[in-house]
Coordinates of C-alpha atoms and ligand atoms in Angstrom, one line a residue:
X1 CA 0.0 0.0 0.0
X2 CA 1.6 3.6 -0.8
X3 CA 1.6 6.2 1.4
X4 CA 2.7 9.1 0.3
X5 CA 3.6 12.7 2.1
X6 CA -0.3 14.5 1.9
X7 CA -3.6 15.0 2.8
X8 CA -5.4 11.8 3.6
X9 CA -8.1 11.0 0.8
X10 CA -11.8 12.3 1.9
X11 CA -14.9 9.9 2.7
X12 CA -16.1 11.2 -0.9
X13 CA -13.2 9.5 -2.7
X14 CA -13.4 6.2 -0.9
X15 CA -16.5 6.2 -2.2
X16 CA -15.4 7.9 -5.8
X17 CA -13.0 4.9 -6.2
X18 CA -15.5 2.2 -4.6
X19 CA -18.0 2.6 -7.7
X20 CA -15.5 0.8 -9.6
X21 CA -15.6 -2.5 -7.2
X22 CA -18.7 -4.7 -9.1
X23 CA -20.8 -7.1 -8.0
X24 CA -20.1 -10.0 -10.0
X25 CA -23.6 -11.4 -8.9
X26 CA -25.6 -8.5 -9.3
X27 CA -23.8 -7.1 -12.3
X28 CA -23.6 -3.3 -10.8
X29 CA -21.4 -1.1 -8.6
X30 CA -21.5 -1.6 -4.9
X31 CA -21.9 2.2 -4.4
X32 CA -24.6 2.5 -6.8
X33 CA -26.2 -1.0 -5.4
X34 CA -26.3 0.7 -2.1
X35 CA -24.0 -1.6 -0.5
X36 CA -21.7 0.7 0.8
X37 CA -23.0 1.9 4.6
X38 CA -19.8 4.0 5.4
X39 CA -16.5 4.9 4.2
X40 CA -14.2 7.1 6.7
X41 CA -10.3 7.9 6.4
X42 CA -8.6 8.2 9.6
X43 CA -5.1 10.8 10.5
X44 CA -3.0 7.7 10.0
X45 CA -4.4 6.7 6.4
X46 CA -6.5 4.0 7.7
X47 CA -9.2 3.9 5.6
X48 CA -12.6 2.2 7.5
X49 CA -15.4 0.8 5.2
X50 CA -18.7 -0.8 5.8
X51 CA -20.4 -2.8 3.1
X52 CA -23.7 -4.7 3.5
X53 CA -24.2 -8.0 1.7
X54 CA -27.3 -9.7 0.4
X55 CA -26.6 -12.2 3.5
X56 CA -23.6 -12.9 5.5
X57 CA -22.8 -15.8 4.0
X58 CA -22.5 -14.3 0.4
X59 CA -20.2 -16.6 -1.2
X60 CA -18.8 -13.5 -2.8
X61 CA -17.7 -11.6 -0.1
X62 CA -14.1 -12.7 -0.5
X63 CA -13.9 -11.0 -3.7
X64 CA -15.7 -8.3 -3.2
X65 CA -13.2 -7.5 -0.5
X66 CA -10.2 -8.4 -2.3
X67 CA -11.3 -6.3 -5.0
X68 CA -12.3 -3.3 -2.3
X69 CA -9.1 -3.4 -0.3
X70 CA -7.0 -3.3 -3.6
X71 CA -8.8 0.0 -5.1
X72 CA -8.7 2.2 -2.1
X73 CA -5.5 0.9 -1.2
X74 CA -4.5 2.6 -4.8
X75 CA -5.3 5.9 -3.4
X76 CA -2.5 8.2 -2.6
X77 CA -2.5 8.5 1.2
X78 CA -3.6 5.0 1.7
X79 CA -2.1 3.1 4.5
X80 CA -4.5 0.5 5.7
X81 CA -8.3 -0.6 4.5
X82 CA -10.3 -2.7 7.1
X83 CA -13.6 -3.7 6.0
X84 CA -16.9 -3.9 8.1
X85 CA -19.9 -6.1 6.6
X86 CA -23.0 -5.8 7.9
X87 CA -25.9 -7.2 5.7
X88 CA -28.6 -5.6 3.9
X89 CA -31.9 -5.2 5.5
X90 CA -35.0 -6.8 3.4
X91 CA -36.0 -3.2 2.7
X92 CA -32.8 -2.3 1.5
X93 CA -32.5 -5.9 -0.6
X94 CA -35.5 -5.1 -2.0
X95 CA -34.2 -1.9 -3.2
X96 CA -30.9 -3.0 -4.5
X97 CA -32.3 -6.2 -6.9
X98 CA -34.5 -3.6 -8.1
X99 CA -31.3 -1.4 -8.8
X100 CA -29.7 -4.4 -10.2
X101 CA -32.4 -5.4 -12.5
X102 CA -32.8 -1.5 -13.8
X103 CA -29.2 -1.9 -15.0
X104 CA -28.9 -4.7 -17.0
X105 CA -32.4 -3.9 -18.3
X106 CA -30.3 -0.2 -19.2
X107 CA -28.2 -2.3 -20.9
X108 CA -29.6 -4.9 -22.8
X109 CA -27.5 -7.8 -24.5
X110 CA -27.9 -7.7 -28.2
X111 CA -30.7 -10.1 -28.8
X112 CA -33.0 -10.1 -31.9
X113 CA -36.1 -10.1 -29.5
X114 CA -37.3 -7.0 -30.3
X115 CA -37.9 -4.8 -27.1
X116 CA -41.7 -4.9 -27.8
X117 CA -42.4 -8.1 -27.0
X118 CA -43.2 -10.0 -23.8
X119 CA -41.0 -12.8 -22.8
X120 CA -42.7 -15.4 -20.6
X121 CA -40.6 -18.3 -19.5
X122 CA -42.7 -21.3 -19.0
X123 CA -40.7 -23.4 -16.2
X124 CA -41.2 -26.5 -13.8
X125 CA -39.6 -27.9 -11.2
X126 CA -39.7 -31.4 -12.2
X127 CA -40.5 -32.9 -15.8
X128 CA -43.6 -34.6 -17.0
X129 CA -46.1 -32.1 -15.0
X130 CA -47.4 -30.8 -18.5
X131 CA -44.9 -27.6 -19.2
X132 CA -44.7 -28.3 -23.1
X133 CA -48.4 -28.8 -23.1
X134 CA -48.8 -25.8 -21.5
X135 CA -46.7 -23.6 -23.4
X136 CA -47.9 -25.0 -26.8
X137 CA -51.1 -24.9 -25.8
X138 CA -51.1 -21.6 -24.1
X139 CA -49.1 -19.8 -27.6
X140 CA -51.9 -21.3 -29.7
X141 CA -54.9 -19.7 -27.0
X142 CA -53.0 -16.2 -27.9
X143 CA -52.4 -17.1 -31.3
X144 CA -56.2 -18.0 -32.1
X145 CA -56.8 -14.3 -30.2
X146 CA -54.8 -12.7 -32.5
X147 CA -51.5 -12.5 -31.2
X148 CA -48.1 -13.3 -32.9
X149 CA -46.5 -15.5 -30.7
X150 CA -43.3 -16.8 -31.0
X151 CA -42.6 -20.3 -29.2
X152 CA -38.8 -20.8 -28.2
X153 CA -38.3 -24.4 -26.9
X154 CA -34.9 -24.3 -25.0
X155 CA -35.8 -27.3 -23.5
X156 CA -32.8 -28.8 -25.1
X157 CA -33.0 -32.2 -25.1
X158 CA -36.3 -33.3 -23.9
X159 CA -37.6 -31.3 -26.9
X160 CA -41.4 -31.9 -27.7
X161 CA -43.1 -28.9 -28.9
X162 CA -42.5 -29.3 -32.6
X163 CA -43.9 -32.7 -32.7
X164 CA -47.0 -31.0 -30.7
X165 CA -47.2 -28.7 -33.0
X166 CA -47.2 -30.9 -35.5
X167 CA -44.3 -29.3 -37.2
X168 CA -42.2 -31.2 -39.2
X169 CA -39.7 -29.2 -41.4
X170 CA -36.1 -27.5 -40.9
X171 CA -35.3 -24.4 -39.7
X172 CA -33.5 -22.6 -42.8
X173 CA -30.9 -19.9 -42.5
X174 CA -31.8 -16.7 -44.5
X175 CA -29.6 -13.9 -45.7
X176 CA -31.7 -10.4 -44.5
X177 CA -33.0 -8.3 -47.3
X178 CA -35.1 -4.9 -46.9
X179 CA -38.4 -6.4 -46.4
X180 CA -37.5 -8.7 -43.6
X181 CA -34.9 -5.8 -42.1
X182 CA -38.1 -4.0 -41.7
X183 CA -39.7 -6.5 -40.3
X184 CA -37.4 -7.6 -37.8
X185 CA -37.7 -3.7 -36.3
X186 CA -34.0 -2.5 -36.6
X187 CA -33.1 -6.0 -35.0
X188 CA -31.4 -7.3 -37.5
X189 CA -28.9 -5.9 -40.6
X190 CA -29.1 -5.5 -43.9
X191 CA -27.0 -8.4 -44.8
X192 CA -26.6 -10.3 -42.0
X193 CA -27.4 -14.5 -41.9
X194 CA -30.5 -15.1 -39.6
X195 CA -32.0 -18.4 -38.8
X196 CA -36.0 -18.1 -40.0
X197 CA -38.4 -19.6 -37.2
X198 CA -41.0 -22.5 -38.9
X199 CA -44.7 -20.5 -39.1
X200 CA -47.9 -22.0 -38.0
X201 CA -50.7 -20.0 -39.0
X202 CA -53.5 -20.2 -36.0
X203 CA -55.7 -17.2 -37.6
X204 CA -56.3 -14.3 -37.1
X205 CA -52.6 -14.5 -35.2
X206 CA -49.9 -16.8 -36.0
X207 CA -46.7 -19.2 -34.7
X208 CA -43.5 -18.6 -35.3
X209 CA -41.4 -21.9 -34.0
X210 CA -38.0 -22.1 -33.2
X211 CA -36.8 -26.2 -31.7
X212 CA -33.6 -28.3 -31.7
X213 CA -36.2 -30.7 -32.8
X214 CA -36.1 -28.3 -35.8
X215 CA -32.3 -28.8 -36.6
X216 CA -31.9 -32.6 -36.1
X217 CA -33.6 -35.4 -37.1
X218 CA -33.5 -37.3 -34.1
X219 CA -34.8 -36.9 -30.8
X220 CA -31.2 -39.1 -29.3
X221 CA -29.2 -37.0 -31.8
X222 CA -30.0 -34.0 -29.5
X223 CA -29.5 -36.3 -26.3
X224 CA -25.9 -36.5 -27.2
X225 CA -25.5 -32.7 -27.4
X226 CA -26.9 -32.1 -24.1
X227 CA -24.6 -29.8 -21.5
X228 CA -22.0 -29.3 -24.0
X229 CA -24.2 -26.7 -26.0
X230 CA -27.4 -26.1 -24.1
X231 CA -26.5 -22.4 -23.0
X232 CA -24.9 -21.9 -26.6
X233 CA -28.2 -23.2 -28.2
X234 CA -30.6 -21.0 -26.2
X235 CA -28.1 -17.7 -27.0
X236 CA -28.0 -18.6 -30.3
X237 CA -31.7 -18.9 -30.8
X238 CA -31.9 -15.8 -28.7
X239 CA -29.5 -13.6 -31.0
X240 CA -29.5 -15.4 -34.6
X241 CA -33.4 -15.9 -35.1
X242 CA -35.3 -13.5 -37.2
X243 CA -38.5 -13.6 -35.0
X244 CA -39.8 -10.3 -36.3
X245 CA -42.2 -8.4 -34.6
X246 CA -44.1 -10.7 -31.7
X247 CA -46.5 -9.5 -29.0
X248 CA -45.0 -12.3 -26.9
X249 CA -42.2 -14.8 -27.0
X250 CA -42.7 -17.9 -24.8
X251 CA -39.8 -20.2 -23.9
X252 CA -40.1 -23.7 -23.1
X253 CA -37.4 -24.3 -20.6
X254 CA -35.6 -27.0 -19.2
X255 CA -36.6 -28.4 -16.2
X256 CA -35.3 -27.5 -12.7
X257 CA -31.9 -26.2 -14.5
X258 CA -30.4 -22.9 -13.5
X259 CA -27.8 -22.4 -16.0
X260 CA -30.4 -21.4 -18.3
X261 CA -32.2 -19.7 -16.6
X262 CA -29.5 -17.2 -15.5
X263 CA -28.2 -17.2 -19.7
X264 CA -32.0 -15.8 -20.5
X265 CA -32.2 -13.9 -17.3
X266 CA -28.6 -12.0 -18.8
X267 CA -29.8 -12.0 -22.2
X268 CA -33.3 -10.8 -22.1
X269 CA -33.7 -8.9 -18.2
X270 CA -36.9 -8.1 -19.2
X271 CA -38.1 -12.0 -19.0
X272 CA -40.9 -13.2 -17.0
X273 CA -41.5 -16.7 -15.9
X274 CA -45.1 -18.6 -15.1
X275 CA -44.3 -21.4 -13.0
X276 CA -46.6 -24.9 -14.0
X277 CA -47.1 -27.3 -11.7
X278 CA -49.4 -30.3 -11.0
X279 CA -52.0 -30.3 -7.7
X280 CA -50.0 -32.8 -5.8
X281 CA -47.8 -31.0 -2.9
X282 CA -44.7 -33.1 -3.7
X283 CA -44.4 -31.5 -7.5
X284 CA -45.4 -28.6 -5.8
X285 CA -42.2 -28.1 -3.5
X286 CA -40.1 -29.3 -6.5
X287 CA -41.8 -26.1 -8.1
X288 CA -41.1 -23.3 -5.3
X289 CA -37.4 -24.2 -6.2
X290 CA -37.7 -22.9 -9.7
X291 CA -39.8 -19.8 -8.2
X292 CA -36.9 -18.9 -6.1
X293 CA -34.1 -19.6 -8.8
X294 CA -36.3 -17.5 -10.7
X295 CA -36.5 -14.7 -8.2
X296 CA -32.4 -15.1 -7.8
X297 CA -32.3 -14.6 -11.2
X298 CA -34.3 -11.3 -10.9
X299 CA -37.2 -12.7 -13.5
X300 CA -41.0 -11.1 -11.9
X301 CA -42.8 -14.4 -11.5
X302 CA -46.1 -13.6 -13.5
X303 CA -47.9 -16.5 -11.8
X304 CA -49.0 -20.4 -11.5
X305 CA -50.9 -22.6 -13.6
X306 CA -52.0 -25.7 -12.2
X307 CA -51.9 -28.6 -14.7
X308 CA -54.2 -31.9 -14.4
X309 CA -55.9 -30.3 -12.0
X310 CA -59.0 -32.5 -12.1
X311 CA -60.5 -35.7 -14.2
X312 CA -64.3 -35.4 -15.0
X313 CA -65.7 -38.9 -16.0
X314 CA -68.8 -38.8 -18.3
X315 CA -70.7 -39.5 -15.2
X316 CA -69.9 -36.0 -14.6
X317 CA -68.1 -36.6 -11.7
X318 CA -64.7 -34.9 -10.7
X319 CA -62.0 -36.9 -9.8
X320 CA -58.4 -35.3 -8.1
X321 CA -56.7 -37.8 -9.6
X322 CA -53.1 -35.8 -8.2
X323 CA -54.1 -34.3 -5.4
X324 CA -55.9 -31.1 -4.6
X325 CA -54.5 -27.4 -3.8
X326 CA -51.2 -28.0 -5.3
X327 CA -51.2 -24.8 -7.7
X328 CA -53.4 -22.3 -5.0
X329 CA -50.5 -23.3 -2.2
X330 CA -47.3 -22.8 -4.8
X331 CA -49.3 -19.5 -5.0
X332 CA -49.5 -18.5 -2.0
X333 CA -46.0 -19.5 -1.2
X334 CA -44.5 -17.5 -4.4
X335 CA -47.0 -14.4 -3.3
X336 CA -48.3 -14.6 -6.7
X337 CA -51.9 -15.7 -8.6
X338 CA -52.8 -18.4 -9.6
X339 CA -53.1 -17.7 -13.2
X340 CA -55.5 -21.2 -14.5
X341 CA -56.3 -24.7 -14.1
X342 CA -56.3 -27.3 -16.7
X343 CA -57.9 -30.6 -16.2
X344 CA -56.9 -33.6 -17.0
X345 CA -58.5 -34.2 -20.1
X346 CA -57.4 -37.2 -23.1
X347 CA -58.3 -34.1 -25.5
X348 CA -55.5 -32.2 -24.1
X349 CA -53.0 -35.5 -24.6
X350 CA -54.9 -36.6 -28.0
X351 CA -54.3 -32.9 -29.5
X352 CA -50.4 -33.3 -28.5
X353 CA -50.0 -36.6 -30.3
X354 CA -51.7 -35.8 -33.1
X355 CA -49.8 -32.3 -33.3
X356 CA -53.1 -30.0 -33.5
X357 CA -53.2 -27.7 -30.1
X358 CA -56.8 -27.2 -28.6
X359 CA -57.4 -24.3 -30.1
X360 CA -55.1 -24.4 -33.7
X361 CA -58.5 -24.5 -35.6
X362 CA -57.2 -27.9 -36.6
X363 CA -58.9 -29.7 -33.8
X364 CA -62.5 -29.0 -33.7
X365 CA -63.9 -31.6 -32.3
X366 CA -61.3 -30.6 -28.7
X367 CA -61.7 -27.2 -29.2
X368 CA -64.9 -27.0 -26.8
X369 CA -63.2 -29.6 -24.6
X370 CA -62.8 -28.5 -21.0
X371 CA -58.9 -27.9 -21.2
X372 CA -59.7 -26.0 -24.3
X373 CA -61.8 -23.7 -22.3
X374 CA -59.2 -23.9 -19.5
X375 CA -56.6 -22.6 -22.1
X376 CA -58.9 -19.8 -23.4
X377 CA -59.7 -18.5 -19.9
X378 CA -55.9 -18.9 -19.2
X379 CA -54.4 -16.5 -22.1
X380 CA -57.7 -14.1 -21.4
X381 CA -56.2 -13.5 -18.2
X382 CA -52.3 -13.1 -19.4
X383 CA -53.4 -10.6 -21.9
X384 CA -55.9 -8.5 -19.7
X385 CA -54.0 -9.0 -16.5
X386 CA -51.2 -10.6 -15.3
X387 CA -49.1 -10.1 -18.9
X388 CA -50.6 -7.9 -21.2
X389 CA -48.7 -7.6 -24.6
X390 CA -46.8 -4.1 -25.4
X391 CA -47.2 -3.5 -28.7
X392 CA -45.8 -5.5 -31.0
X393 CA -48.0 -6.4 -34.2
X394 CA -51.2 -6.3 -32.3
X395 CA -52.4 -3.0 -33.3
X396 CA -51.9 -3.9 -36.8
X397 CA -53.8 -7.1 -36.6
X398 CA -56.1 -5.5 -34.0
X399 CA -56.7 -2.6 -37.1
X400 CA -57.9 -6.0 -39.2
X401 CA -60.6 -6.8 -37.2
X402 CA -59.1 -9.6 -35.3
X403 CA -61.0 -9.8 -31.7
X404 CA -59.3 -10.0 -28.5
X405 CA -59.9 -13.5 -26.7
X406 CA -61.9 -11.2 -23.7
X407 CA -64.2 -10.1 -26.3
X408 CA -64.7 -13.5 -27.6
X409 CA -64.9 -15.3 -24.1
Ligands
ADP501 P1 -43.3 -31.6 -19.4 O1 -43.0 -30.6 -20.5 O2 -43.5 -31.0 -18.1 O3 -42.2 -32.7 -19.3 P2 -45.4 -32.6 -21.1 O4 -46.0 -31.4 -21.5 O5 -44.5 -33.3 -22.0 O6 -44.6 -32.4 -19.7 O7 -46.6 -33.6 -20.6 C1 -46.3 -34.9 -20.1 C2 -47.4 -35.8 -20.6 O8 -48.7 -35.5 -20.0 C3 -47.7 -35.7 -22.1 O9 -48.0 -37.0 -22.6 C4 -48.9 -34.9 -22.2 O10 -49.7 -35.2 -23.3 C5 -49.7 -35.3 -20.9 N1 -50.5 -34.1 -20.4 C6 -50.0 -32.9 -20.0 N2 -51.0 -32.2 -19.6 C7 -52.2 -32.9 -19.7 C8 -53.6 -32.7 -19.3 N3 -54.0 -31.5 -18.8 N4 -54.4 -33.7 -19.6 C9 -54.0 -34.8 -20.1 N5 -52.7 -35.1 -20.4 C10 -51.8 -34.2 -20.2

């Protein structure tokens, strides 16, 4: 540590000099995060600082100190730094995730999602509690309303939502000429090589479908590439896919996994996540965990949808064939609503086999089915409450005399 012959630095250039210590976590300046409780310089050069954490046990808190001790050691004057921690209060926690989340949203990573569209990441805790259905299902609802709605399945290797959608061709690259510059919203170059998503038209809106299970043939081929280039696959579909202008973008993810999560919460900070879960209490503790690697990950939780929820036999009685209150307590727990519930219906896994979704117009004889008018109730209440779209294409389809799903219902 130097100490020259001087003045001893002020209060105000400890904390000048801290803005440039970052919290590799958070992404931001401790100053700016409000981190830093007190800075003082004493006669000798001893410089005293006091810097709150998230919790004591931050696993960061070596580096942040390291990195702390090192930069106001640096200035002139310097002779010793000891560092207080204290931690944050949940007021104060509160305050600085929100900081944090303002940043990165400031500074967006490059992605061709254009900033009008609403991301919703459709996560689980476990597999096999209906996520795919629900997110194919659930773009088709918005779809058949109108919407342009892309469907990202970054659900790597347990891919299913082309063969739900019954889509069966290959993603194509495409060189970007005028028209689709235009399109694309200033999100892509004149020039440039874009992958095009596969379209399903579900008038008056439309699909735009973007799968591994759209660049290789087999579902083991993908198997092999799992790990190795799951967080490259997402980024890529994420940055290199002409998606053009959507009202909402819903991603598929993989279950339980937090890698991806975290790429997507980087990439697109402006991502919100609807948690699915079944009505039994064991998927529904699996599920909190994705709520609160979601919430680490600063994405708002939108809300729940309960899937299965009930079995009605043509007897008309219901039957809880998983359990009751699953989806209302994962709720309650996350402090968010409980957005829908789907029964348990064969329509539901009929329409996924057959690759026509309840409501794709292809299916009529599901698409007054009970989990048809679970899925319509379900994207009435995105687009009028929890998640209503920005405005992407809407207006211009709206102009067209497409009806809203709420006018419809
Ligand atoms: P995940 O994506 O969570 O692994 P899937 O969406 O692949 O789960 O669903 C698992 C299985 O359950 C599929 O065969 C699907 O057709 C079926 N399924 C999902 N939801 C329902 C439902 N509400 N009614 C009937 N079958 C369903």
């Amino acid at each position: 540590m130097t100490n020259i012959q001087g003045p001893v630095p002020t209060a105000d250039d400890v904390y000048g000099i801290l803005r440039n210590v970052i919290d590799p976590e958070l992404g931001s300046d401790i100053v700016d995060l409000g981190m830093v409780k007190g800075a003082s310089v004493g006669e000798d050069g001893t410089a005293k600082i006091t810097i709150a954490l998230t919790t004591m046990g931050c696993p960061l808190r070596a580096q942040i100190k390291q990195d702390a001790v090192l930069r106001v050691g640096e200035l002139a004057g310097i002779n010793d730094v000891k560092v207080d921690w204290t931690v944050l209060t949940s007021e104060e926690k509160a305050n600085t995730m929100a900081k944090a989340r303002q940043r990165i949203a400031e500074n967006p990573s490059d992605t061709a999602v254009g900033m009008n569209t609403r991301v919703l990441l459709i996560a689980s805790g476990k597999g096999g509690v209906g996520k795919s259905t629900v997110t194919v299902n659930l773009a088709t609802a918005l779809a058949a309303s109108g919407y342009c709605v892309g469907v990202l399945d970054a659900d790597i290797w347990g891919f299913s939502v082309p063969r739900m959608l019954g889509l069966e061709g290959r993603l194509e690259g495409e060189i970007v000429d005028d028209e689709a510059a235009t399109e694309a919203g200033g999100e892509a170059a004149l020039g440039e090589k874009k992958i095009l998503p596969l379209e399903k038209s579900v008038p008056p809106g439309s699909l735009k479908v973007v799968s591994m299970g759209l660049l290789v043939d087999r579902e083991e081929t993908a198997l092999m590439w799992r790990g190795l280039i799951l967080s490259r696959a997402v980024r890529h579909f994420l940055e290199d896919v002409l998606w053009g202008d959507l009202d909402y973008l819903l991603v598929d993810m993989p279950p339980g996994t937090g890698d991806v999560q975290m790429g997507i919460a980087k990439l697109l900070p402006r991502a919100e996540m609807i948690i699915v879960t079944t009505p039994s209490t064991a998927a529904q503790k699996v599920a909190v965990r994705a709520a609160t690697m979601g919430q680490k990950n600063y994405l708002r939780i939108v809300g729940v949808v309960e899937n299965m929820t009930s079995f009605t036999s043509s007897d008309g009685a219901t039957h809880s064939v998983f359990g009751e209150g699953g989806g209302e307590a994962l709720a309650t727990e996350v402090g968010v609503p409980l957005l829908g519930q789907i029964p348990l219906d064969a329509a539901v896994s009929a329409a996924s086999d057959n690759g026509e979704p309840l409501l794709s117009g292809d299916a009529s004889d599901t698409s007054d089915s009970t989990a048809a008018k679970a899925f319509r109730l379900l994207a009435d209440k995105i687009v009028t409450e929890a998640a209503p779209p920005m405005s992407g294409c809407t207006a211009r389809l709206f102009a067209s005399d497409a009806v809203p799903v709420s006018v419809r219902l």
